Structures are given as structure tokens and as C-alpha cells.
Coordinates of C-alpha atoms in Angstrom, one line a residue:
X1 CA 132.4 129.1 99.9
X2 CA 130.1 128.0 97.0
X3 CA 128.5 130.8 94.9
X4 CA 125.0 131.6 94.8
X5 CA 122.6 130.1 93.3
X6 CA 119.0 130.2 91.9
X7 CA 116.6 127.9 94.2
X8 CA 113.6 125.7 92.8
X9 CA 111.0 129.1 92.4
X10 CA 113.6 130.6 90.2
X11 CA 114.7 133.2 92.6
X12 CA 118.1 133.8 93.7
X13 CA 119.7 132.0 96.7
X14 CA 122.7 133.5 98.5
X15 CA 122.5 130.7 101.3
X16 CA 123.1 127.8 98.6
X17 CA 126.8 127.0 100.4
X18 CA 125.1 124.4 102.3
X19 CA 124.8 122.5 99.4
X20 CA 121.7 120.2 98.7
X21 CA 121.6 117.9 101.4
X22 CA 121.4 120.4 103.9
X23 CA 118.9 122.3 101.9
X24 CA 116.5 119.5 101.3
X25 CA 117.0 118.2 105.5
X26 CA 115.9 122.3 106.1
X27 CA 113.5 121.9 103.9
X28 CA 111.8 118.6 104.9
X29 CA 112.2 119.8 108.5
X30 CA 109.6 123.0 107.9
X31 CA 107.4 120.9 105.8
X32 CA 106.9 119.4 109.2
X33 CA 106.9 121.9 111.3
X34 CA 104.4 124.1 109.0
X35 CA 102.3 121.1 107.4
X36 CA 102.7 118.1 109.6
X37 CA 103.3 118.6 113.2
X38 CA 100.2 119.0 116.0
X39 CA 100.2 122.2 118.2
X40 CA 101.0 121.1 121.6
X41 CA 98.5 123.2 123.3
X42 CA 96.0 121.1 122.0
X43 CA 97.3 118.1 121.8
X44 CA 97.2 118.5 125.7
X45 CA 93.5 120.4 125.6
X46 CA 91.9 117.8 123.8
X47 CA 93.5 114.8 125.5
X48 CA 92.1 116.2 129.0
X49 CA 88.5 116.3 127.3
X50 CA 88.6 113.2 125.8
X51 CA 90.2 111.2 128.7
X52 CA 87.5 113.0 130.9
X53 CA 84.6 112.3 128.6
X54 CA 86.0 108.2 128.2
X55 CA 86.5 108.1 132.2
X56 CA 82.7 109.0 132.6
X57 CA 81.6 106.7 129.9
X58 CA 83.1 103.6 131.6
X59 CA 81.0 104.7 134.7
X60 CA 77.7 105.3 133.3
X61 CA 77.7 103.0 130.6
X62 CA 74.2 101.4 131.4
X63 CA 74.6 97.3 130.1
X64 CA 73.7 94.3 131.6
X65 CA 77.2 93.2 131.0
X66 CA 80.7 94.5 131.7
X67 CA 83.2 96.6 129.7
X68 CA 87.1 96.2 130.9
X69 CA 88.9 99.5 130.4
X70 CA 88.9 101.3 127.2
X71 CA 91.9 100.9 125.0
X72 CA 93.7 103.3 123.0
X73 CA 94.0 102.4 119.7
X74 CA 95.0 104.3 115.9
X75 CA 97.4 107.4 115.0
X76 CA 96.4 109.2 118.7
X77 CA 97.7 106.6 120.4
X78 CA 100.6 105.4 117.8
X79 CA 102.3 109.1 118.1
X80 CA 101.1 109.3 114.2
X81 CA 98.4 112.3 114.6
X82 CA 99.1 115.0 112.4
X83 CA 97.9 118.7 111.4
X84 CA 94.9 118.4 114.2
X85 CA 94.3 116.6 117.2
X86 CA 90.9 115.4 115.8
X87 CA 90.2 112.0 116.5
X88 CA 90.8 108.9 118.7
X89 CA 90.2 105.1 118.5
X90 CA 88.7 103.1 121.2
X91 CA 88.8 99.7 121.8
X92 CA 86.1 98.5 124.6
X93 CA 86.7 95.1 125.9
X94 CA 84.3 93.3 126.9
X95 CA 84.2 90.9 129.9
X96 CA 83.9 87.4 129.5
X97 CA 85.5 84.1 131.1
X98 CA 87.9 83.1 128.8
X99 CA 87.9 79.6 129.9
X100 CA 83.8 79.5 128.6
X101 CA 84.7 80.5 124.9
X102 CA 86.8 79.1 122.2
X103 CA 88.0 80.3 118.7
X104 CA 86.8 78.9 115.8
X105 CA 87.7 79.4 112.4
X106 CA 85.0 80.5 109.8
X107 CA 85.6 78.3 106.8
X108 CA 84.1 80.8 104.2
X109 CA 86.5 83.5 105.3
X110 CA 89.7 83.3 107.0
X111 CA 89.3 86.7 108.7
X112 CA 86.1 86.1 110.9
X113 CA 86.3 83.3 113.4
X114 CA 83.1 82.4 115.8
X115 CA 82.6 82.0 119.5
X116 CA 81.4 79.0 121.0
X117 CA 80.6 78.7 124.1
X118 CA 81.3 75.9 125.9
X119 CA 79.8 75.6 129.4
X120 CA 78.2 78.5 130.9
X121 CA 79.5 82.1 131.2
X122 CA 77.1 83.8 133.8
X123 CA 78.8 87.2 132.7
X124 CA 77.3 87.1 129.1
X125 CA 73.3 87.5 129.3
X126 CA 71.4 85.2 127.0
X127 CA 70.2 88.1 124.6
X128 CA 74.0 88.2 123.7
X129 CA 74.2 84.7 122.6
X130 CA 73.0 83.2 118.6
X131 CA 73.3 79.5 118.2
X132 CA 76.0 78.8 121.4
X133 CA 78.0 81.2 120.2
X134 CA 78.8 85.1 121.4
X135 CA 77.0 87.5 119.1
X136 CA 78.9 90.2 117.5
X137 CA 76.2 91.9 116.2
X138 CA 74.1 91.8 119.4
X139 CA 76.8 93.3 121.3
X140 CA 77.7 96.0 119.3
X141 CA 73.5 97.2 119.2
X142 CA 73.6 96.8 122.6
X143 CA 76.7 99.2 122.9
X144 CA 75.5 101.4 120.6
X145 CA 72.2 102.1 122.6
X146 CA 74.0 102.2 125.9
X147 CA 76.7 104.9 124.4
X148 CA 73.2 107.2 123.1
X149 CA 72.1 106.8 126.4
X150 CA 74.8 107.9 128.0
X151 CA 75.0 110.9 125.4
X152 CA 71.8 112.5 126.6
X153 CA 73.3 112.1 130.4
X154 CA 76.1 113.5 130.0
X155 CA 74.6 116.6 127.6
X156 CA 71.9 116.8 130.2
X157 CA 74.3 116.7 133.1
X158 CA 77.4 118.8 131.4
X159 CA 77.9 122.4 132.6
X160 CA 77.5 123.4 128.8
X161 CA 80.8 123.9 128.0
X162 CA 81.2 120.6 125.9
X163 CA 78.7 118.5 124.0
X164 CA 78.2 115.0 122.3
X165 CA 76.7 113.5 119.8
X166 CA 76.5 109.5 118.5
X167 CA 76.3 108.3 115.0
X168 CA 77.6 105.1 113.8
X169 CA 78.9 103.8 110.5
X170 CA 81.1 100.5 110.2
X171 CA 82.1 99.4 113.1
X172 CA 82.9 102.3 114.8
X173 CA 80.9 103.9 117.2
X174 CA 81.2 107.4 117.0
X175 CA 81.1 109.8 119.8
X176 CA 81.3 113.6 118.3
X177 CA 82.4 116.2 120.6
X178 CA 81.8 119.3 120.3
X179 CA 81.7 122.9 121.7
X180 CA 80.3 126.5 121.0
X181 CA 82.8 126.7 117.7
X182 CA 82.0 123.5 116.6
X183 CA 83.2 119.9 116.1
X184 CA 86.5 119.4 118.5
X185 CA 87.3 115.8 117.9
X186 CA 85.9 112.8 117.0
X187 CA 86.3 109.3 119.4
X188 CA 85.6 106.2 117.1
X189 CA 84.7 103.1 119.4
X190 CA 84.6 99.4 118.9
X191 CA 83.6 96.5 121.1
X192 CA 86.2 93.7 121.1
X193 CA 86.9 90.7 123.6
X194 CA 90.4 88.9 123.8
X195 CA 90.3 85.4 124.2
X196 CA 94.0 84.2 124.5
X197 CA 96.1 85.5 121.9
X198 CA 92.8 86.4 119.9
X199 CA 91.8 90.1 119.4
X200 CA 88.1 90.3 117.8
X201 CA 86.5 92.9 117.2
X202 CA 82.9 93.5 116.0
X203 CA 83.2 94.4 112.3
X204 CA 80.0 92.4 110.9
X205 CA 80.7 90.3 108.4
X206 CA 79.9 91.5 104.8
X207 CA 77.0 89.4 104.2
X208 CA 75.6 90.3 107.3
X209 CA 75.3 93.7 107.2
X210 CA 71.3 94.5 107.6
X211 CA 70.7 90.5 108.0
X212 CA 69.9 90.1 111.4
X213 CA 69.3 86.2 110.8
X214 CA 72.5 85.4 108.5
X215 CA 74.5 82.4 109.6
X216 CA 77.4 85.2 109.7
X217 CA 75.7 87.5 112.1
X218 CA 77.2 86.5 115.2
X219 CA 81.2 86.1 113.7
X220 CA 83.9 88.5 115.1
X221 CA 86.7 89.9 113.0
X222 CA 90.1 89.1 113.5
X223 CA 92.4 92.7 114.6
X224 CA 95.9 92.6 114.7
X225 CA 96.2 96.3 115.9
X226 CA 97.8 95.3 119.1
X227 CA 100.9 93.8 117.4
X228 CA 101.1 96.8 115.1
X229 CA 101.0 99.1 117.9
X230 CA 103.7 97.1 120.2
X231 CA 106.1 97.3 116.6
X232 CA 105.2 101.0 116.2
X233 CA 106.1 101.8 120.2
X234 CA 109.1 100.4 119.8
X235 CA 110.3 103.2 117.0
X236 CA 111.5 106.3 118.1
X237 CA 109.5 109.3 117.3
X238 CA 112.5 110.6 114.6
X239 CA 111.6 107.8 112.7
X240 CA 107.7 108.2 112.8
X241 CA 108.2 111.4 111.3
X242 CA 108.8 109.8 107.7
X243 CA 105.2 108.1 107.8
X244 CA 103.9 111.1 109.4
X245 CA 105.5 113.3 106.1
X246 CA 103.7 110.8 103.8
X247 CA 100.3 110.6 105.3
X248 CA 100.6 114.8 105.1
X249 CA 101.4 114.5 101.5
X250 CA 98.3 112.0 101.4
X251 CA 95.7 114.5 102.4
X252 CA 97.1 117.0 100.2
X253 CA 94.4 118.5 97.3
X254 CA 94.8 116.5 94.3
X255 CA 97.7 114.1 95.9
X256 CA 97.7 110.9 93.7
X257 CA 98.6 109.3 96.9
X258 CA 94.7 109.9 98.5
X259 CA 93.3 106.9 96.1
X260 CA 94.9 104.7 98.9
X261 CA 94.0 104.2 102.9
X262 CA 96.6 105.0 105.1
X263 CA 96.5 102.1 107.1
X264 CA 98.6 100.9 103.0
X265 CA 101.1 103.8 104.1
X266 CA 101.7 102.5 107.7
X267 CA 102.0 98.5 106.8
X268 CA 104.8 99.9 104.1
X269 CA 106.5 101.6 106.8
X270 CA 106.3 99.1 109.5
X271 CA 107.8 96.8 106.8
X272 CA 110.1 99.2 105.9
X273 CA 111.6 99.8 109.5
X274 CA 112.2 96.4 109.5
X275 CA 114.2 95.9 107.1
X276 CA 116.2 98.9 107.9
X277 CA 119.9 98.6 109.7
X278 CA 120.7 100.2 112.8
X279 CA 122.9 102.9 110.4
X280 CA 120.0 103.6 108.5
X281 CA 117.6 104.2 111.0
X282 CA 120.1 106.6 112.3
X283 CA 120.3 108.7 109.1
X284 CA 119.5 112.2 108.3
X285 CA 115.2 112.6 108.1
X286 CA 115.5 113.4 104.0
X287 CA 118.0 110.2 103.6
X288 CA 115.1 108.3 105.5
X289 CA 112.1 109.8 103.6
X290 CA 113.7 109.1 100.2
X291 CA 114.5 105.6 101.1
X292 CA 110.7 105.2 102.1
X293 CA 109.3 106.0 99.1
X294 CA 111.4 104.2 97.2
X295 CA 110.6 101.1 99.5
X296 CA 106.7 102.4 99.1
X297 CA 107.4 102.3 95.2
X298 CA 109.0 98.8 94.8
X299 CA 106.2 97.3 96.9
X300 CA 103.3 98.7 94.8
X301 CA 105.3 97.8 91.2
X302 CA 104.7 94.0 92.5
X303 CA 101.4 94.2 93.2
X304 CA 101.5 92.8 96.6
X305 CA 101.7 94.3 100.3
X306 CA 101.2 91.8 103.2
X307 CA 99.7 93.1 106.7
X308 CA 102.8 93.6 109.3
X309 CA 101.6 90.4 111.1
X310 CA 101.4 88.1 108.3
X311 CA 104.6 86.3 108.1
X312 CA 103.4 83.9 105.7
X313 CA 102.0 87.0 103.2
X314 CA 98.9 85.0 102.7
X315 CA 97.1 88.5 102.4
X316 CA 97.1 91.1 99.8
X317 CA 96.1 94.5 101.1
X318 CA 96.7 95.6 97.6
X319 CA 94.1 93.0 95.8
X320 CA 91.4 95.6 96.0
X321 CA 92.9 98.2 94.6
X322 CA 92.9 99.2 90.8
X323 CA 95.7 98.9 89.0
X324 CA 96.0 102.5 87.8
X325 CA 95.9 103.5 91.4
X326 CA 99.1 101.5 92.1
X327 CA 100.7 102.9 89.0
X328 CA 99.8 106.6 90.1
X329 CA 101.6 105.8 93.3
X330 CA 103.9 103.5 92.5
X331 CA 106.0 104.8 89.7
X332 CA 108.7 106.5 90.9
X333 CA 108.6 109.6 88.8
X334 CA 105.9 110.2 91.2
X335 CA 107.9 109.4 93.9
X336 CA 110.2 112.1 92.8
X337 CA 107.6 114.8 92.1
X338 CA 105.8 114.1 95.5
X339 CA 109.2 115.0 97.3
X340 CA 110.4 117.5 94.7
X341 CA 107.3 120.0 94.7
X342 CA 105.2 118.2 97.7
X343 CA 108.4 118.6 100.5
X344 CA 111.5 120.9 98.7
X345 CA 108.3 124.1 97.4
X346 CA 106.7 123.4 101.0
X347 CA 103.4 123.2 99.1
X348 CA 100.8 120.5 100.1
X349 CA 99.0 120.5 96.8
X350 CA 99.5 119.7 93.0
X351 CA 97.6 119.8 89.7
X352 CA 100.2 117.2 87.7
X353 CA 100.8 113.4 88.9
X354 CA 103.6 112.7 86.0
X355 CA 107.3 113.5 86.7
X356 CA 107.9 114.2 82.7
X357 CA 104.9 117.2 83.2
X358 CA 106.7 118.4 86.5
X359 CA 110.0 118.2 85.2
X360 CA 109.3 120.9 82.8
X361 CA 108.2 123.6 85.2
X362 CA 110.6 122.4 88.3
X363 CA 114.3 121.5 88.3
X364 CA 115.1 118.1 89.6
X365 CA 117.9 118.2 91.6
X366 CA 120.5 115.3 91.7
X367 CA 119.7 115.4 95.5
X368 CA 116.6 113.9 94.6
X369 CA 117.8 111.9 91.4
X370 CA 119.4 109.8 94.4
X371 CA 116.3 107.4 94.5
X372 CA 116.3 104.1 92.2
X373 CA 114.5 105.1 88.2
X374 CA 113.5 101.9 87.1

């Protein structure tokens, strides 16, 4: 039996004959419990609210047009929620006769494409339409007003117990739900319409945001969530838990790893999955969270991070970012200090970003030396 020993506060451990491993798997384990994982309850509460409040928005939507069923889309319907149950993305399809519209390609910018028309859709009304093509921007205003409207039915209507609100910013549509304690959860929606393969969504193009009359008002953005979402189904939940660890370490006080969007976090991990074998994926939940960050690490040292569907890498998701915020993330020493005092202390907050600094108040532990220095 190994002897006692003194654990990372300094105090004395009489249950060390586990030896690291086991410690830092326990460890990891009630990080997630305590600082990651979603009460059940209301998980299952707000679910029934928000399935209820969607289910009577799809029949009281008030448009000249039609929307197809909503579409689940983001961490709620990923199995990637953590802490709260607080918020849902929507897609709302609309419509259209496929066969009347075709794809094509802004030249400017390789994420927007427009719609042209060719014939005659009688499902589109004419107020919807810019210059034969489908107008993004015209549907989501039209949405947007439809969605108010519906907000002061169903406030006027409900028996009290629940309430909503619409604001909007991007191209979400926001429907806040609330109740007599306040804000419950938040349900982001976004017109799209599928056209083949094509997923577009109304995200108005940069330069025509607040230019009704731009020549990009009526282009639709390009969304790859449904391929992300297919990949992300396929994983078992086990494995989910290592992005859900990160993005719990993310939206920890003073985290170096906030100056990022998590959407960074979850194309690393998809990318990461995939590269895994069949053995790895099997291993132990602190083999597989180690091994992550060090994949997270190597991809932010070059600089580049292509989106999960981009084969060809012809994006950078990391272009925009500056370069100290790929250095505060990327270097490993952080790596090690995130897992060291973020995971093994089972605190979700920290004052010093540079391993040299943490290393003099915390023992690293050759547990953790494990991942890849350079």
C-alpha cells in the first residue's frame, strides 16, 4: 500500500494509494459533476416550456408565407449544454419550391451566395423578393415582426405563469422567457431555407447591415451546422464530456481561454475526435482531456484552424484573432495550469495565466507533465 501523502492544497492525503491517475480521473470526474454537468430536473422543466412555447409559435406565427418545422440547432440540441439549461437555437425553414431557386456564388465573398429565382414561386410573395432574387433581409424583418406579434398573443393569452419578450441582435431572433423569478431561458431564432445540399441562413452581409438598398442586402449566408451536428451525434456522450470540461473552464473568471468563441473550442474537438483511434476514444476521461488540450495547443501554435466541413482548409477561423490571444491559449504551460489548478483544485477561476507563476504556488505532478512541452 503506498504511504500518504500531501495533496496539491498542501494538506495531508491518507487516500494517495490510488496513485495519480486515479486521483486526477476522481478529480476531473467532480469537476464535472460540481462545475459542468446540468441538473436533470430542469433540463426536463425547461425543455417542456420551450417545446410548448415553439409548438405555439409555429401555429400563430402570422406571415403571408410559410415556415417548415423549427429545427434544433447549438449546445441544447448537440448534448453540449452545461451549468444551466439557459438557451436554445432555432432554425425556421422557410418554404419555398426548390425547383424555382438556384445558388449562386457571391464573387466578393465566398461565404454569402444569392437566390435567383427562376420562374415563378407562388409560395414567396413579391415583398420578399430584391432584383429576382430571395431577400434575406426582407425575410428576416418580416419574421421578426410576426415573432413580436406573436409575443403580445401569447403574453396576452398565457395564464401568467410564463412570459416573453423579443429583442434581436445579429441574426438571431431572440425570444426571452421568463417567469415571476426572472429570466428562465433564452431561444435564439434564425430564418433559413435549404435548397439542395445548401443551408442559408439570414446573417446579413457586413456591408449591409443598416443599408436597406446595398447590392448585398438580399445575400444569404452559407451554415454548415447541420454537418457539424450529424459528426457531433455520432459521438458518444463520454466523449462530449471533454469539450464540455473545456467550454466550463472557458467561462471561468479570468480564464485566458474566454478571449476565444466557443464555436474555436468545438471545431478543435470535432477535429480532434477524428483523428482519434478507436483505443483512444475508449480511454480514461483525464487521458482524453489531456490529449485535447494538447491537440487544442498544437493547432493554435500554427496559426491556423479550418471549420469541420472544410476539407480543403481554405478558411481560417483563427485569422481574426490576435496573436497574443493564441499565445495565451496556445502555449502549453497554460495548457498545464488550466488542468492543474482549473480541473485537479476543482476551482473554476484563476488570477495567473503563465505556468512559470503557477508552478511556484502549485506542484505539478508528473501526471500532468504527461502532455507534450514544446
Amino acid at each position: 500500500m503506498a504511504a500518504a501523502s500531501d495533496d496539491l492544497n498542501g494538506q495531508h492525503n491518507d487516500s494517495a494509494g490510488h496513485g495519480d491517475s486515479y486521483d486526477l480521473e476522481e478529480r476531473i470526474s467532480n469537476f464535472y459533476r460540481k462545475k459542468v454537468a446540468i441538473d436533470e430536473a430542469e433540463v426536463k422543466r425547461n425543455d417542456a416550456i420551450f417545446n410548448g412555447i415553439i409548438s405555439d409559435l409555429q401555429k400563430n406565427l402570422e406571415v403571408n408565407f410559410a415556415f417548415g418545422k423549427p429545427i434544433l440547432r447549438g449546445s441544447a440540441g448537440e448534448g453540449l449544454k452545461i451549468i444551466r439549461q439557459d438557451e436554445y437555437d432555432v432554425l425556421m425553414p422557410l418554404k419555398i419550391s426548390e425547383s424555382h431557386w438556384e445558388c449562386v456564388q457571391y464573387p466578393h465573398d465566398s461565404r454569402y451566395v444569392k437566390l435567383e429565382e427562376r420562374g415563378k414561386d407562388e409560395n414567396i410573395p413579391d415583398q420578399l423578393r430584391m432584383d429576382n432574387c430571395l431577400n434575406a433581409a426582407a425575410v428576416w424583418s418580416k419574421c421578426l415582426g410576426a415573432v413580436q406579434k406573436f409575443a403580445n398573443y401569447y403574453n396576452a393569452e398565457s395564464s401568467g405563469t410564463h412570459k416573453i419578450r423579443v429583442s434581436s441582435h445579429g441574426p438571431a431572433i431572440t425570444i426571452h422567457v421568463t417567469d415571476h423569478k426572472g429570466l428562465i431561458f433564452d431561444a435564439d431564432l434564425i430564418p433559413m431555407v435549404k435548397v439542395g445540399d445548401n443551408w442559408l441562413i439570414s446573417k446579413r452581409h457586413p456591408n449591409a447591415v443598416n443599408m436597406p438598398n446595398a447590392r448585398e442586402t438580399p445575400l444569404w449566408r452559407k451554415s454548415f451546422t447541420h454537418k457539424e451536428t450529424d459528426a457531433l451525434a455520432k459521438i458518444p456522450p463520454k466523449n462530449k464530456k471533454v469539450l464540455k470540461i473545456a467550454k466550463a473552464i472557458r467561462q471561468a473568471k479570468g480564464s485566458p481561454m474566454n478571449s476565444m468563441c466557443s464555436y474555436i473550442y468545438k471545431t478543435d474537438f470535432l477535429h480532434f475526435y477524428n483523428k482519434q483511434t478507436d483505443a483512444e476514444r475508449k480511454a480514461p476521461i483525464n487521458a482524453q482531456v489531456k490529449a485535447y488540450f494538447s491537440h487544442l495547443a498544437s493547432s493554435l501554435k500554427t496559426g491556423h484552424m479550418s471549420p469541420y466541413h472544410d476539407s480543403k482548409g481554405t478558411e481560417n477561423l483563427l485569422a481574426s484573432q490576435k496573436p497574443i490571444n493564441l499565445q495565451n491559449v496556445g502555449f502549453n504551460r497554460v495548457t498545464l495550469f488550466i488542468l492543474e489548478v482549473g480541473v485537479k483544485l476543482e476551482i473554476v477561476h484563476w488570477n495567473v495565466v503563465d505556468y512559470n507563476e503557477a508552478a511556484k504556488t502549485y506542484k505539478i505532478r508528473s501526471e500532468i507533465k504527461g502532455i507534450d512541452q514544446n
